[in-house]
Short mmCIF file of C-alpha atoms in Angstrom, two decimals:
data_model
loop_
_atom_site.label_atom_id
_atom_site.label_comp_id
_atom_site.label_asym_id
_atom_site.label_seq_id
_atom_site.Cartn_x
_atom_site.Cartn_y
_atom_site.Cartn_z
CA MET A 201 -15.60 59.01 15.66
CA ASP A 202 -19.16 60.25 16.25
CA ALA A 203 -18.10 63.63 14.97
CA LEU A 204 -19.28 62.80 11.45
CA VAL A 205 -22.75 61.72 12.46
CA GLN A 206 -23.30 64.79 14.58
CA HIS A 207 -22.30 67.08 11.73
CA LEU A 208 -24.58 65.34 9.30
CA GLU A 209 -27.59 65.45 11.60
CA ARG A 210 -27.09 69.16 12.03
CA LEU A 211 -27.62 69.52 8.26
CA LEU A 212 -31.07 67.86 8.33
CA SER A 213 -33.86 70.09 6.94
CA GLN A 214 -31.31 72.56 5.54
CA ARG A 215 -31.02 73.31 1.82
CA VAL A 216 -28.03 71.50 0.33
CA GLU A 217 -26.49 70.80 -3.07
CA LEU A 218 -25.36 67.33 -4.14
CA HIS A 219 -22.65 67.00 -6.75
CA LEU A 220 -23.00 63.72 -8.65
CA LYS A 221 -20.51 61.66 -10.62
CA ASP A 222 -22.63 62.10 -13.77
CA HIS A 223 -22.07 65.89 -13.55
CA ARG A 224 -25.61 66.70 -12.42
CA THR A 225 -26.33 68.85 -9.37
CA LEU A 226 -29.34 68.14 -7.17
CA ALA A 227 -30.47 70.99 -4.92
CA GLY A 228 -33.07 70.46 -2.23
CA ARG A 229 -33.91 70.19 1.44
CA LEU A 230 -32.01 67.38 3.20
CA ALA A 231 -34.62 65.02 4.64
CA GLY A 232 -32.50 61.98 5.46
CA LEU A 233 -29.10 60.37 5.02
CA ASP A 234 -27.01 57.48 6.30
CA GLU A 235 -23.36 56.51 6.57
CA HIS A 236 -23.34 55.16 3.00
CA MET A 237 -24.26 58.72 1.97
CA ASN A 238 -27.62 57.46 0.74
CA ILE A 239 -29.64 60.68 0.77
CA VAL A 240 -33.27 61.80 0.72
CA LEU A 241 -33.95 65.25 -0.68
CA GLU A 242 -37.29 67.08 -0.80
CA GLU A 243 -38.33 69.97 -3.08
CA THR A 244 -35.52 68.82 -5.36
CA GLU A 245 -34.29 70.68 -8.41
CA GLU A 246 -32.01 68.93 -10.88
CA ARG A 247 -29.53 71.23 -12.60
CA THR A 248 -27.49 70.31 -15.62
CA GLU A 249 -25.72 72.51 -18.11
CA ALA A 250 -28.75 72.25 -20.37
CA ALA A 251 -31.73 72.74 -18.07
CA THR A 252 -33.31 72.84 -14.61
CA ARG A 253 -36.34 70.74 -13.62
CA ARG A 254 -38.40 69.97 -10.50
CA LEU A 255 -38.22 66.38 -9.21
CA GLY A 256 -40.10 66.41 -5.87
CA ARG A 257 -38.73 63.83 -3.44
CA VAL A 258 -35.54 62.04 -4.52
CA VAL A 259 -33.62 59.16 -2.93
CA LEU A 260 -30.01 59.14 -4.15
CA ARG A 261 -27.83 56.07 -3.79
CA GLY A 262 -24.68 57.28 -2.09
CA SER A 263 -22.23 55.67 -4.50
CA ASN A 264 -23.28 58.19 -7.17
CA MET A 265 -22.39 61.23 -5.07
CA ILE A 266 -19.08 63.06 -4.87
CA SER A 267 -19.90 65.71 -2.29
CA LEU A 268 -22.60 67.65 -0.52
CA THR A 269 -22.30 71.35 0.13
CA ALA A 270 -24.38 73.39 2.50
CA PRO A 271 -24.00 76.92 1.21
CA GLY A 272 -26.22 78.39 3.87
CA ALA A 273 -24.29 76.81 6.75
CA PRO A 274 -22.28 79.18 8.88
CA GLY A 275 -18.83 78.33 7.56
CA ARG A 276 -16.55 80.55 9.57
CA SER A 277 -14.06 82.28 7.28
CA PRO A 278 -10.52 83.09 8.37
CA MET B 81 -5.76 48.41 15.57
CA ASP B 82 -7.08 51.55 17.28
CA ALA B 83 -3.99 53.38 16.16
CA LEU B 84 -5.76 54.70 13.05
CA VAL B 85 -8.73 56.14 14.90
CA GLN B 86 -6.56 57.88 17.44
CA HIS B 87 -4.48 59.50 14.70
CA LEU B 88 -7.54 60.69 12.85
CA GLU B 89 -9.18 62.18 15.93
CA ARG B 90 -6.01 64.13 16.63
CA LEU B 91 -6.49 65.83 13.24
CA LEU B 92 -9.97 67.15 14.11
CA SER B 93 -10.24 70.96 13.85
CA GLN B 94 -6.89 71.18 12.08
CA ARG B 95 -6.54 72.58 8.56
CA VAL B 96 -6.10 69.74 6.05
CA GLU B 97 -5.99 69.19 2.31
CA LEU B 98 -7.98 66.47 0.56
CA HIS B 99 -6.74 65.13 -2.75
CA LEU B 100 -9.63 63.81 -4.84
CA LYS B 101 -9.76 61.31 -7.68
CA ASP B 102 -11.14 64.00 -10.00
CA HIS B 103 -7.91 66.01 -9.51
CA ARG B 104 -9.48 68.69 -7.32
CA THR B 105 -8.01 69.69 -3.95
CA LEU B 106 -10.27 70.70 -1.07
CA ALA B 107 -8.61 72.67 1.72
CA GLY B 108 -10.43 73.34 4.97
CA ARG B 109 -10.80 72.69 8.67
CA LEU B 110 -11.49 69.00 9.47
CA ALA B 111 -14.80 68.88 11.30
CA GLY B 112 -15.63 65.18 11.11
CA LEU B 113 -14.68 61.87 9.51
CA ASP B 114 -15.36 58.16 9.80
CA GLU B 115 -13.68 54.89 8.86
CA HIS B 116 -15.07 55.06 5.29
CA MET B 117 -13.10 58.32 5.02
CA ASN B 118 -16.36 60.21 4.67
CA ILE B 119 -15.26 63.70 5.67
CA VAL B 120 -16.77 66.99 6.80
CA LEU B 121 -14.77 70.14 6.08
CA GLU B 122 -15.58 73.70 7.16
CA GLU B 123 -14.33 76.97 5.64
CA THR B 124 -13.59 74.94 2.52
CA GLU B 125 -11.72 76.17 -0.52
CA GLU B 126 -11.80 74.17 -3.74
CA ARG B 127 -8.64 74.43 -5.81
CA THR B 128 -8.32 73.30 -9.38
CA GLU B 129 -5.77 74.22 -11.99
CA ALA B 130 -8.20 76.83 -13.30
CA ALA B 131 -9.52 78.55 -10.17
CA THR B 132 -10.10 78.71 -6.42
CA ARG B 133 -13.55 79.19 -4.86
CA ARG B 134 -15.15 79.22 -1.40
CA LEU B 135 -17.59 76.37 -0.64
CA GLY B 136 -18.43 76.73 3.07
CA ARG B 137 -19.23 73.38 4.68
CA VAL B 138 -18.62 70.29 2.51
CA VAL B 139 -19.37 66.61 3.13
CA LEU B 140 -17.16 64.43 0.92
CA ARG B 141 -18.02 60.80 0.26
CA GLY B 142 -14.87 58.87 1.11
CA SER B 143 -14.75 56.83 -2.07
CA ASN B 144 -13.82 59.98 -4.01
CA MET B 145 -10.74 60.69 -1.92
CA ILE B 146 -7.18 59.52 -2.47
CA SER B 147 -5.45 61.04 0.53
CA LEU B 148 -5.56 63.66 3.23
CA THR B 149 -2.51 65.67 4.19
CA ALA B 150 -2.07 67.75 7.29
CA PRO B 151 0.70 70.16 6.36
CA GLY B 152 0.64 71.89 9.70
CA ALA B 153 1.00 68.67 11.69
CA PRO B 154 4.33 68.14 13.39
CA GLY B 155 5.77 65.54 11.02
CA ARG B 156 9.15 64.82 12.52
CA SER B 157 11.83 64.88 9.79
CA PRO B 158 14.86 62.63 9.90
CA MET C 18 -7.41 34.66 11.43
CA ASP C 19 -5.74 37.14 13.78
CA ALA C 20 -2.45 36.48 12.05
CA LEU C 21 -2.93 39.48 9.75
CA VAL C 22 -3.58 41.97 12.53
CA GLN C 23 -0.57 40.84 14.52
CA HIS C 24 1.71 41.21 11.50
CA LEU C 25 0.41 44.67 10.76
CA GLU C 26 0.80 45.90 14.32
CA ARG C 27 4.40 44.72 14.29
CA LEU C 28 5.03 47.15 11.41
CA LEU C 29 3.84 50.20 13.39
CA SER C 30 6.52 52.93 13.68
CA GLN C 31 8.68 51.24 11.04
CA ARG C 32 9.56 52.93 7.76
CA VAL C 33 7.44 51.50 4.92
CA GLU C 34 6.70 52.17 1.27
CA LEU C 35 3.17 52.32 -0.14
CA HIS C 36 2.62 51.53 -3.79
CA LEU C 37 -0.47 53.32 -5.10
CA LYS C 38 -2.75 52.62 -8.05
CA ASP C 39 -1.86 56.02 -9.55
CA HIS C 40 1.81 54.90 -9.77
CA ARG C 41 3.03 57.11 -6.93
CA THR C 42 5.09 55.74 -4.05
CA LEU C 43 4.69 57.14 -0.54
CA ALA C 44 7.55 56.43 1.86
CA GLY C 45 7.24 57.19 5.56
CA ARG C 46 6.89 55.96 9.12
CA LEU C 47 3.75 53.81 9.63
CA ALA C 48 1.71 55.52 12.32
CA GLY C 49 -1.63 53.76 11.95
CA LEU C 50 -3.68 51.42 9.76
CA ASP C 51 -6.88 49.42 9.82
CA GLU C 52 -8.37 46.38 8.05
CA HIS C 53 -9.52 48.50 5.09
CA MET C 54 -5.82 49.31 4.64
CA ASN C 55 -6.55 52.94 5.46
CA ILE C 56 -3.10 54.14 6.50
CA VAL C 57 -1.47 57.00 8.40
CA LEU C 58 2.12 57.84 7.50
CA GLU C 59 4.37 60.40 9.17
CA GLU C 60 7.50 62.09 7.74
CA THR C 61 6.11 61.17 4.32
CA GLU C 62 7.94 61.54 1.05
CA GLU C 63 6.03 61.27 -2.22
CA ARG C 64 8.04 59.79 -5.07
CA THR C 65 7.02 59.90 -8.69
CA GLU C 66 9.08 59.47 -11.80
CA ALA C 67 9.36 63.22 -12.04
CA ALA C 68 10.11 64.37 -8.51
CA THR C 69 10.25 63.79 -4.74
CA ARG C 70 8.54 66.06 -2.21
CA ARG C 71 7.90 66.19 1.55
CA LEU C 72 4.25 65.84 2.65
CA GLY C 73 4.37 65.57 6.46
CA ARG C 74 1.51 63.50 7.84
CA VAL C 75 -0.65 61.69 5.25
CA VAL C 76 -3.84 59.65 5.62
CA LEU C 77 -4.29 57.35 2.63
CA ARG C 78 -7.66 55.78 1.82
CA GLY C 79 -6.96 52.07 1.50
CA SER C 80 -8.77 51.60 -1.81
CA ASN C 81 -5.99 53.55 -3.55
CA MET C 82 -3.22 51.22 -2.37
CA ILE C 83 -1.87 48.13 -4.06
CA SER C 84 0.72 47.02 -1.53
CA LEU C 85 2.92 48.02 1.39
CA THR C 86 6.52 46.89 1.64
CA ALA C 87 8.71 47.03 4.70
CA PRO C 88 12.21 46.92 3.28
CA GLY C 89 13.83 47.08 6.67
CA ALA C 90 11.84 44.17 8.09
CA PRO C 91 13.78 40.98 8.69
CA GLY C 92 12.52 38.97 5.71
CA ARG C 93 14.31 35.67 6.08
CA SER C 94 15.78 34.63 2.73
CA PRO C 95 15.99 31.03 1.64
CA MET D 168 -19.33 28.14 6.35
CA ASP D 169 -16.14 27.90 8.40
CA ALA D 170 -14.66 25.66 5.75
CA LEU D 171 -12.95 28.62 4.06
CA VAL D 172 -11.20 29.88 7.17
CA GLN D 173 -9.90 26.46 8.08
CA HIS D 174 -8.45 25.96 4.60
CA LEU D 175 -6.75 29.33 4.65
CA GLU D 176 -5.20 28.81 8.07
CA ARG D 177 -3.75 25.53 6.89
CA LEU D 178 -1.82 27.49 4.24
CA LEU D 179 -0.07 29.72 6.82
CA SER D 180 3.75 29.50 6.63
CA GLN D 181 3.60 27.67 3.31
CA ARG D 182 5.09 29.08 0.12
CA VAL D 183 2.36 30.48 -2.13
CA GLU D 184 1.99 32.49 -5.31
CA LEU D 185 -0.33 35.48 -5.62
CA HIS D 186 -1.67 36.43 -9.03
CA LEU D 187 -2.46 40.15 -9.19
CA LYS D 188 -4.78 42.15 -11.42
CA ASP D 189 -1.81 44.15 -12.71
CA HIS D 190 -0.30 40.93 -14.11
CA ARG D 191 2.46 40.66 -11.51
CA THR D 192 3.08 37.48 -9.50
CA LEU D 193 4.24 37.65 -5.89
CA ALA D 194 5.82 34.49 -4.50
CA GLY D 195 6.59 34.12 -0.82
CA ARG D 196 5.81 32.54 2.52
CA LEU D 197 2.22 33.21 3.66
CA ALA D 198 2.46 34.98 7.01
CA GLY D 199 -1.08 36.29 7.41
CA LEU D 200 -4.40 36.85 5.66
CA ASP D 201 -8.00 37.79 6.39
CA GLU D 202 -11.42 37.39 4.80
CA HIS D 203 -10.89 40.44 2.55
CA MET D 204 -7.92 38.49 1.14
CA ASN D 205 -5.57 41.10 2.56
CA ILE D 206 -2.32 39.15 2.69
CA VAL D 207 1.10 39.31 4.36
CA LEU D 208 3.97 37.59 2.56
CA GLU D 209 7.54 37.17 3.79
CA GLU D 210 10.69 36.49 1.72
CA THR D 211 8.72 37.85 -1.21
CA GLU D 212 9.84 37.75 -4.82
CA GLU D 213 8.03 39.87 -7.41
CA ARG D 214 7.95 38.33 -10.87
CA THR D 215 6.96 40.16 -14.01
CA GLU D 216 7.65 39.33 -17.61
CA ALA D 217 10.63 41.64 -17.50
CA ALA D 218 12.37 40.83 -14.21
CA THR D 219 12.42 39.27 -10.75
CA ARG D 220 13.30 41.21 -7.59
CA ARG D 221 13.37 40.65 -3.80
CA LEU D 222 10.85 42.67 -1.75
CA GLY D 223 11.14 41.31 1.81
CA ARG D 224 7.86 41.59 3.71
CA VAL D 225 4.82 42.69 1.66
CA VAL D 226 1.26 43.50 2.70
CA LEU D 227 -1.08 43.21 -0.28
CA ARG D 228 -4.54 44.79 -0.27
CA GLY D 229 -6.91 41.99 -1.20
CA SER D 230 -8.78 43.91 -3.87
CA ASN D 231 -5.71 43.74 -6.10
CA MET D 232 -5.54 39.93 -6.04
CA ILE D 233 -7.18 37.48 -8.39
CA SER D 234 -6.07 34.19 -6.85
CA LEU D 235 -3.58 32.44 -4.60
CA THR D 236 -2.08 29.10 -5.51
CA ALA D 237 -0.22 26.76 -3.21
CA PRO D 238 1.83 24.61 -5.58
CA GLY D 239 3.37 22.61 -2.79
CA ALA D 240 0.03 21.71 -1.20
CA PRO D 241 -1.04 18.10 -1.53
CA GLY D 242 -3.70 18.57 -4.23
CA ARG D 243 -4.95 15.04 -4.81
CA SER D 244 -5.08 14.35 -8.53
CA PRO D 245 -7.78 12.19 -10.10
CA MET E 285 -32.51 33.82 4.14
CA ASP E 286 -30.42 30.82 5.16
CA ALA E 287 -31.41 29.10 1.96
CA LEU E 288 -28.24 30.29 0.21
CA VAL E 289 -25.85 28.99 2.82
CA GLN E 290 -27.50 25.59 2.90
CA HIS E 291 -27.25 25.25 -0.87
CA LEU E 292 -23.61 26.21 -0.90
CA GLU E 293 -22.66 23.78 1.87
CA ARG E 294 -24.31 20.98 -0.08
CA LEU E 295 -21.83 21.68 -2.90
CA LEU E 296 -18.76 21.12 -0.68
CA SER E 297 -16.46 18.35 -1.96
CA GLN E 298 -18.28 18.24 -5.29
CA ARG E 299 -16.57 19.02 -8.58
CA VAL E 300 -17.52 22.51 -9.79
CA GLU E 301 -16.57 24.98 -12.49
CA LEU E 302 -15.86 28.64 -11.77
CA HIS E 303 -16.35 31.18 -14.53
CA LEU E 304 -14.09 34.19 -14.03
CA LYS E 305 -14.30 37.77 -15.25
CA ASP E 306 -10.99 37.34 -17.10
CA HIS E 307 -12.59 34.59 -19.24
CA ARG E 308 -10.74 31.72 -17.57
CA THR E 309 -12.53 28.65 -16.21
CA LEU E 310 -11.28 26.90 -13.08
CA ALA E 311 -12.49 23.32 -12.58
CA GLY E 312 -11.89 21.48 -9.33
CA ARG E 313 -13.26 20.06 -6.11
CA LEU E 314 -14.96 22.69 -3.92
CA ALA E 315 -13.12 22.70 -0.60
CA GLY E 316 -14.38 25.93 0.94
CA LEU E 317 -16.31 29.13 0.28
CA ASP E 318 -17.85 32.08 2.12
CA GLU E 319 -20.54 34.69 1.53
CA HIS E 320 -18.13 36.94 -0.41
CA MET E 321 -17.81 34.00 -2.82
CA ASN E 322 -14.18 33.61 -1.85
CA ILE E 323 -13.53 30.01 -2.87
CA VAL E 324 -11.02 27.23 -2.24
CA LEU E 325 -10.64 24.60 -4.96
CA GLU E 326 -8.51 21.46 -4.85
CA GLU E 327 -7.19 19.40 -7.79
CA THR E 328 -7.75 22.52 -9.88
CA GLU E 329 -7.47 22.71 -13.64
CA GLU E 330 -7.31 26.09 -15.34
CA ARG E 331 -8.88 26.16 -18.79
CA THR E 332 -8.46 28.95 -21.29
CA GLU E 333 -9.02 28.97 -25.02
CA ALA E 334 -5.32 28.31 -25.49
CA ALA E 335 -4.48 25.60 -22.94
CA THR E 336 -5.26 23.57 -19.84
CA ARG E 337 -2.92 23.30 -16.85
CA ARG E 338 -2.90 21.78 -13.34
CA LEU E 339 -2.79 24.28 -10.44
CA GLY E 340 -3.27 22.17 -7.29
CA ARG E 341 -4.98 24.13 -4.52
CA VAL E 342 -6.34 27.56 -5.48
CA VAL E 343 -7.93 30.31 -3.38
CA LEU E 344 -9.98 32.63 -5.58
CA ARG E 345 -11.02 36.08 -4.40
CA GLY E 346 -14.77 36.21 -4.94
CA SER E 347 -14.82 39.56 -6.72
CA ASN E 348 -13.16 37.93 -9.74
CA MET E 349 -15.92 35.32 -10.18
CA ILE E 350 -19.09 35.56 -12.23
CA SER E 351 -20.68 32.20 -11.47
CA LEU E 352 -20.15 28.67 -10.23
CA THR E 353 -21.79 25.71 -11.92
CA ALA E 354 -22.13 22.22 -10.51
CA PRO E 355 -22.64 20.07 -13.59
CA GLY E 356 -22.89 16.87 -11.60
CA ALA E 357 -25.57 18.21 -9.26
CA PRO E 358 -29.03 16.75 -9.71
CA GLY E 359 -30.68 19.71 -11.44
CA ARG E 360 -34.22 18.49 -12.02
CA SER E 361 -35.23 19.20 -15.61
CA PRO E 362 -38.76 20.15 -16.53
CA MET F 110 -36.99 47.39 6.51
CA ASP F 111 -37.84 43.68 6.51
CA ALA F 112 -40.10 44.24 3.54
CA LEU F 113 -37.31 43.29 1.10
CA VAL F 114 -36.48 39.99 2.75
CA GLN F 115 -40.11 38.94 2.88
CA HIS F 116 -40.57 39.66 -0.82
CA LEU F 117 -37.47 37.72 -1.77
CA GLU F 118 -38.42 34.68 0.30
CA ARG F 119 -41.80 34.61 -1.41
CA LEU F 120 -39.95 34.12 -4.71
CA LEU F 121 -38.15 30.95 -3.54
CA SER F 122 -38.88 27.91 -5.74
CA GLN F 123 -40.49 30.10 -8.41
CA ARG F 124 -39.11 30.36 -11.93
CA VAL F 125 -37.21 33.62 -12.40
CA GLU F 126 -35.00 35.33 -14.95
CA LEU F 127 -31.70 36.98 -14.04
CA HIS F 128 -30.38 39.78 -16.22
CA LEU F 129 -26.58 39.97 -16.02
CA LYS F 130 -24.14 42.79 -16.71
CA ASP F 131 -22.51 40.70 -19.46
CA HIS F 132 -25.82 40.68 -21.36
CA ARG F 133 -26.64 37.03 -20.64
CA THR F 134 -29.98 35.92 -19.21
CA LEU F 135 -30.18 33.01 -16.78
CA ALA F 136 -33.61 31.40 -16.38
CA GLY F 137 -34.28 28.84 -13.67
CA ARG F 138 -35.92 27.97 -10.39
CA LEU F 139 -34.83 30.23 -7.51
CA ALA F 140 -33.30 27.98 -4.88
CA GLY F 141 -31.53 30.49 -2.66
CA LEU F 142 -30.43 34.11 -2.38
CA ASP F 143 -29.02 36.57 0.14
CA GLU F 144 -28.85 40.32 0.66
CA HIS F 145 -25.79 40.64 -1.60
CA MET F 146 -28.04 39.21 -4.33
CA ASN F 147 -25.87 36.12 -4.48
CA ILE F 148 -28.27 33.63 -6.07
CA VAL F 149 -28.68 29.88 -6.49
CA LEU F 150 -30.69 28.71 -9.50
CA GLU F 151 -31.67 25.14 -10.38
CA GLU F 152 -32.67 23.74 -13.79
CA THR F 153 -30.88 26.76 -15.24
CA GLU F 154 -30.92 27.78 -18.89
CA GLU F 155 -28.44 30.32 -20.16
CA ARG F 156 -29.74 32.49 -22.98
CA THR F 157 -27.62 34.71 -25.16
CA GLU F 158 -28.34 36.20 -28.55
CA ALA F 159 -26.48 33.31 -30.11
CA ALA F 160 -27.72 30.22 -28.26
CA THR F 161 -29.47 28.56 -25.31
CA ARG F 162 -27.86 25.87 -23.16
CA ARG F 163 -28.64 23.86 -20.01
CA LEU F 164 -26.38 24.56 -16.97
CA GLY F 165 -27.98 22.60 -14.09
CA ARG F 166 -27.33 24.28 -10.73
CA VAL F 167 -25.72 27.73 -10.87
CA VAL F 168 -24.46 30.01 -8.10
CA LEU F 169 -24.26 33.60 -9.34
CA ARG F 170 -22.21 36.22 -7.51
CA GLY F 171 -24.60 39.10 -6.93
CA SER F 172 -22.28 41.82 -8.23
CA ASN F 173 -22.75 40.48 -11.77
CA MET F 174 -26.54 40.87 -11.71
CA ILE F 175 -28.62 43.86 -12.74
CA SER F 176 -32.10 42.61 -11.96
CA LEU F 177 -34.31 39.59 -11.36
CA THR F 178 -37.77 39.32 -12.85
CA ALA F 179 -40.47 36.91 -11.82
CA PRO F 180 -42.72 36.78 -14.86
CA GLY F 181 -45.10 34.31 -13.27
CA ALA F 182 -45.60 36.37 -10.13
CA PRO F 183 -49.00 37.99 -9.74
CA GLY F 184 -48.05 41.55 -10.58
CA ARG F 185 -51.32 43.42 -10.28
CA SER F 186 -51.80 45.66 -13.30
CA PRO F 187 -53.49 49.02 -13.03
CA MET G 88 -29.45 58.58 11.64
CA ASP G 89 -32.80 56.78 11.42
CA ALA G 90 -34.14 59.59 9.32
CA LEU G 91 -33.31 57.75 6.11
CA VAL G 92 -35.09 54.56 7.03
CA GLN G 93 -38.22 56.38 8.07
CA HIS G 94 -38.35 58.28 4.80
CA LEU G 95 -37.90 55.14 2.76
CA GLU G 96 -40.60 53.22 4.61
CA ARG G 97 -43.01 56.07 3.97
CA LEU G 98 -42.53 55.44 0.23
CA LEU G 99 -43.62 51.79 0.43
CA SER G 100 -46.60 50.97 -1.82
CA GLN G 101 -46.26 54.31 -3.63
CA ARG G 102 -45.53 54.56 -7.34
CA VAL G 103 -41.87 55.45 -7.93
CA GLU G 104 -39.39 55.75 -10.77
CA LEU G 105 -35.92 54.23 -10.66
CA HIS G 106 -33.17 55.74 -12.75
CA LEU G 107 -30.54 53.14 -13.64
CA LYS G 108 -26.90 53.44 -14.64
CA ASP G 109 -27.68 51.76 -17.97
CA HIS G 110 -30.04 54.64 -18.84
CA ARG G 111 -33.25 52.65 -18.38
CA THR G 112 -36.10 53.85 -16.18
CA LEU G 113 -38.20 51.40 -14.18
CA ALA G 114 -41.59 52.66 -13.01
CA GLY G 115 -43.69 50.68 -10.56
CA ARG G 116 -45.09 50.32 -7.09
CA LEU G 117 -42.39 50.15 -4.38
CA ALA G 118 -42.85 46.83 -2.59
CA GLY G 119 -39.57 46.56 -0.69
CA LEU G 120 -36.10 48.02 -0.30
CA ASP G 121 -33.09 47.87 1.99
CA GLU G 122 -30.10 50.02 2.92
CA HIS G 123 -28.09 48.74 -0.07
CA MET G 124 -30.91 50.23 -2.20
CA ASN G 125 -31.85 46.74 -3.35
CA ILE G 126 -35.43 47.30 -4.46
CA VAL G 127 -38.57 45.28 -5.22
CA LEU G 128 -41.04 46.84 -7.64
CA GLU G 129 -44.47 45.48 -8.63
CA GLU G 130 -46.50 46.29 -11.75
CA THR G 131 -43.23 47.40 -13.29
CA GLU G 132 -42.84 49.17 -16.61
CA GLU G 133 -39.42 49.44 -18.21
CA ARG G 134 -38.92 52.59 -20.27
CA THR G 135 -36.08 53.17 -22.66
CA GLU G 136 -35.75 55.65 -25.48
CA ALA G 137 -36.89 52.93 -27.86
CA ALA G 138 -39.84 51.27 -26.13
CA THR G 139 -41.94 50.55 -23.04
CA ARG G 140 -42.71 47.02 -21.78
CA ARG G 141 -44.42 45.35 -18.81
CA LEU G 142 -42.14 43.32 -16.50
CA GLY G 143 -44.35 42.33 -13.52
CA ARG G 144 -42.34 41.98 -10.32
CA VAL G 145 -38.70 43.10 -10.48
CA VAL G 146 -35.89 42.87 -7.93
CA LEU G 147 -33.18 45.42 -8.73
CA ARG G 148 -29.69 45.13 -7.26
CA GLY G 149 -29.00 48.49 -5.67
CA SER G 150 -25.58 49.00 -7.24
CA ASN G 151 -27.27 49.51 -10.63
CA MET G 152 -29.42 52.41 -9.43
CA ILE G 153 -28.62 56.11 -9.45
CA SER G 154 -31.75 57.52 -7.86
CA LEU G 155 -35.40 56.96 -7.03
CA THR G 156 -37.99 59.66 -7.48
CA ALA G 157 -41.46 59.70 -6.05
CA PRO G 158 -43.32 62.10 -8.30
CA GLY G 159 -46.57 61.71 -6.40
CA ALA G 160 -45.04 62.49 -3.03
CA PRO G 161 -46.00 65.79 -1.50
CA GLY G 162 -42.77 67.69 -2.16
CA ARG G 163 -43.44 71.08 -0.67
CA SER G 164 -42.37 73.79 -3.11
CA PRO G 165 -40.89 77.07 -1.94
#
C-alpha cells in the first residue's frame, strides 16, 4: 500500500490546486503533506468567486480539503 | 484481515469510478490508495449532472468518498 | 478482544447486505473488510426504493455504513 | 486502563440492547466487539416505534451507536 | 502526559455523572473507561427532563459524551 | 514535534479557561490532559450567559473543546 | 513524508495567523503544534469582525482550524 505515498512525494515542489469544503481554491507550490492530507503550500493564491489574493505560505488542515489536482502532471490521456 | 488490502491492490492501474459525497463522480485509472481511502487517480474525468471535464492527476481525501466501483472487474454473476 | 475479527472473517465469501447512511442497500458477496468497516463486495446489487442495478465489484468506505447483515448466517433463534 | 476491555469481555454471549443514533434499538446476543464499539450481534431483533423484525447476525459500525445496555447483568442497586 | 490516565483511574468505582450530547444525564458507578472516553457504568440511572429510570450496566460510546463530573471527588475550593 | 507536549505540561496545575462548542466556559485548575485534548479540571466553575455554578472535578472529552486559554501565563506582549 | 514536519518546525516562534471554522482569526507567535494541528500560540490576539482582544497563551484544538498562514515567511513569488 506504499503506492499512495510514492505518488504524493512525486508531487512535491509541483504547482497544485486544492479544492476546499468551503468552496475556496488554493493554488500554490506543494511543499509538504502527510497521510492526513495536511498540506503546506508556498507562493499560495486563494481564489474565490469574488477575488484572488496572495497568502504566502499556508498550512491547510487536511479535514478541510476535498481534493488536490496537479494540472501540470503528465496525466496520460486515452 | 489482509483480505481488504489484497483486493485493493488488485485494483491498481484499473479504471475505476469514485462516488463522492458532493454528488460528483470521478472516473480514472487507480494509481494509489491507502486504508483511509485516500486515492490517487490519473487521466481523471469529473462527471456531474451538468458537465464532464478533464482533471489530469487527482488526489482525493478519503473522507469525501462514499464508494469505488470497478466496472471492468470480473464480478462473477449468479 | 479478537472476538470481532474472528466473527468478521467467518463472514468472508458469504452473501451480505450493507445498510448505508444514504438509505441505499448494497447486497453482494463479502470479499474483504477491515476494522474501519471498509468493505469489498463482489457481484453487488444496489437497491433503492426506486430501482435495482448491478455494480460489479464495490469498495465501500466504512464511514458511510450503518450495519451489515448476513441473512444466511445461522443465527440461532430462542 | 484495561478496566474497559475486561468489562466488555464479560458481556460476551450475554443478551444486550444497542441504542442507535437513528433511534432504532437492536437486541441480541453479543458475539463480538472492539474498542471502536464495532459490534457483532446474533439472534438480533430490530425494534422501532413502528415494528419489530428478525435480522439474524448483524455487524454494527460503532460510530452509529450511542450506548449498550445489559439488562440482565447484575447491576448492584444502592 | 500520563497525568490524564492517572486522574481517570482514581475515579474508578466512584459515583459519576455523564453529560451526553443528546441532553441526557447518566449517573452511576464508574466501572471502566479508556482514552476514547468509552465508559462503563454500573447501577446506572438515566435522567432526562421528563423522567428517571434504572438501566443497570451501560457501555457508552465516548463520542456521545460531553463531560464527566465527579461530584463526590475532593475538589479543593479556593 | 515535542514542542506541543512541553507547552501543555507547563500548564499543569495552572488555572485555565476552556471554551466549548456549546458556548459554555469551564474555568478551573488544569489537572491532566492528553493529545486528544481530553482534559481534567479541578475546582471547576461552569460559566454560561445565564449563571455560574461549581462542578468540582470535571473530565471533558476533547472533541467538545475549541480552545484553552491560560490568562495567568506570562504571554510576552510586543 | 517528513516534509510536512520539517516545514512546520521551521514556523516555530514565527508570527502566524490561524483561520478557524467559527470565522475568528487568532494571530500570535507559534509556540507548539502537532500532527493533529493542535496548536499553542503566545501573545495571541483574537480578531473578529466586531473587535480585537488580547488572550495571552492559547491552546487550539486542531479540529477547529481551517488553515494557518505565515505572512512573514519568505514565500517566493513567481
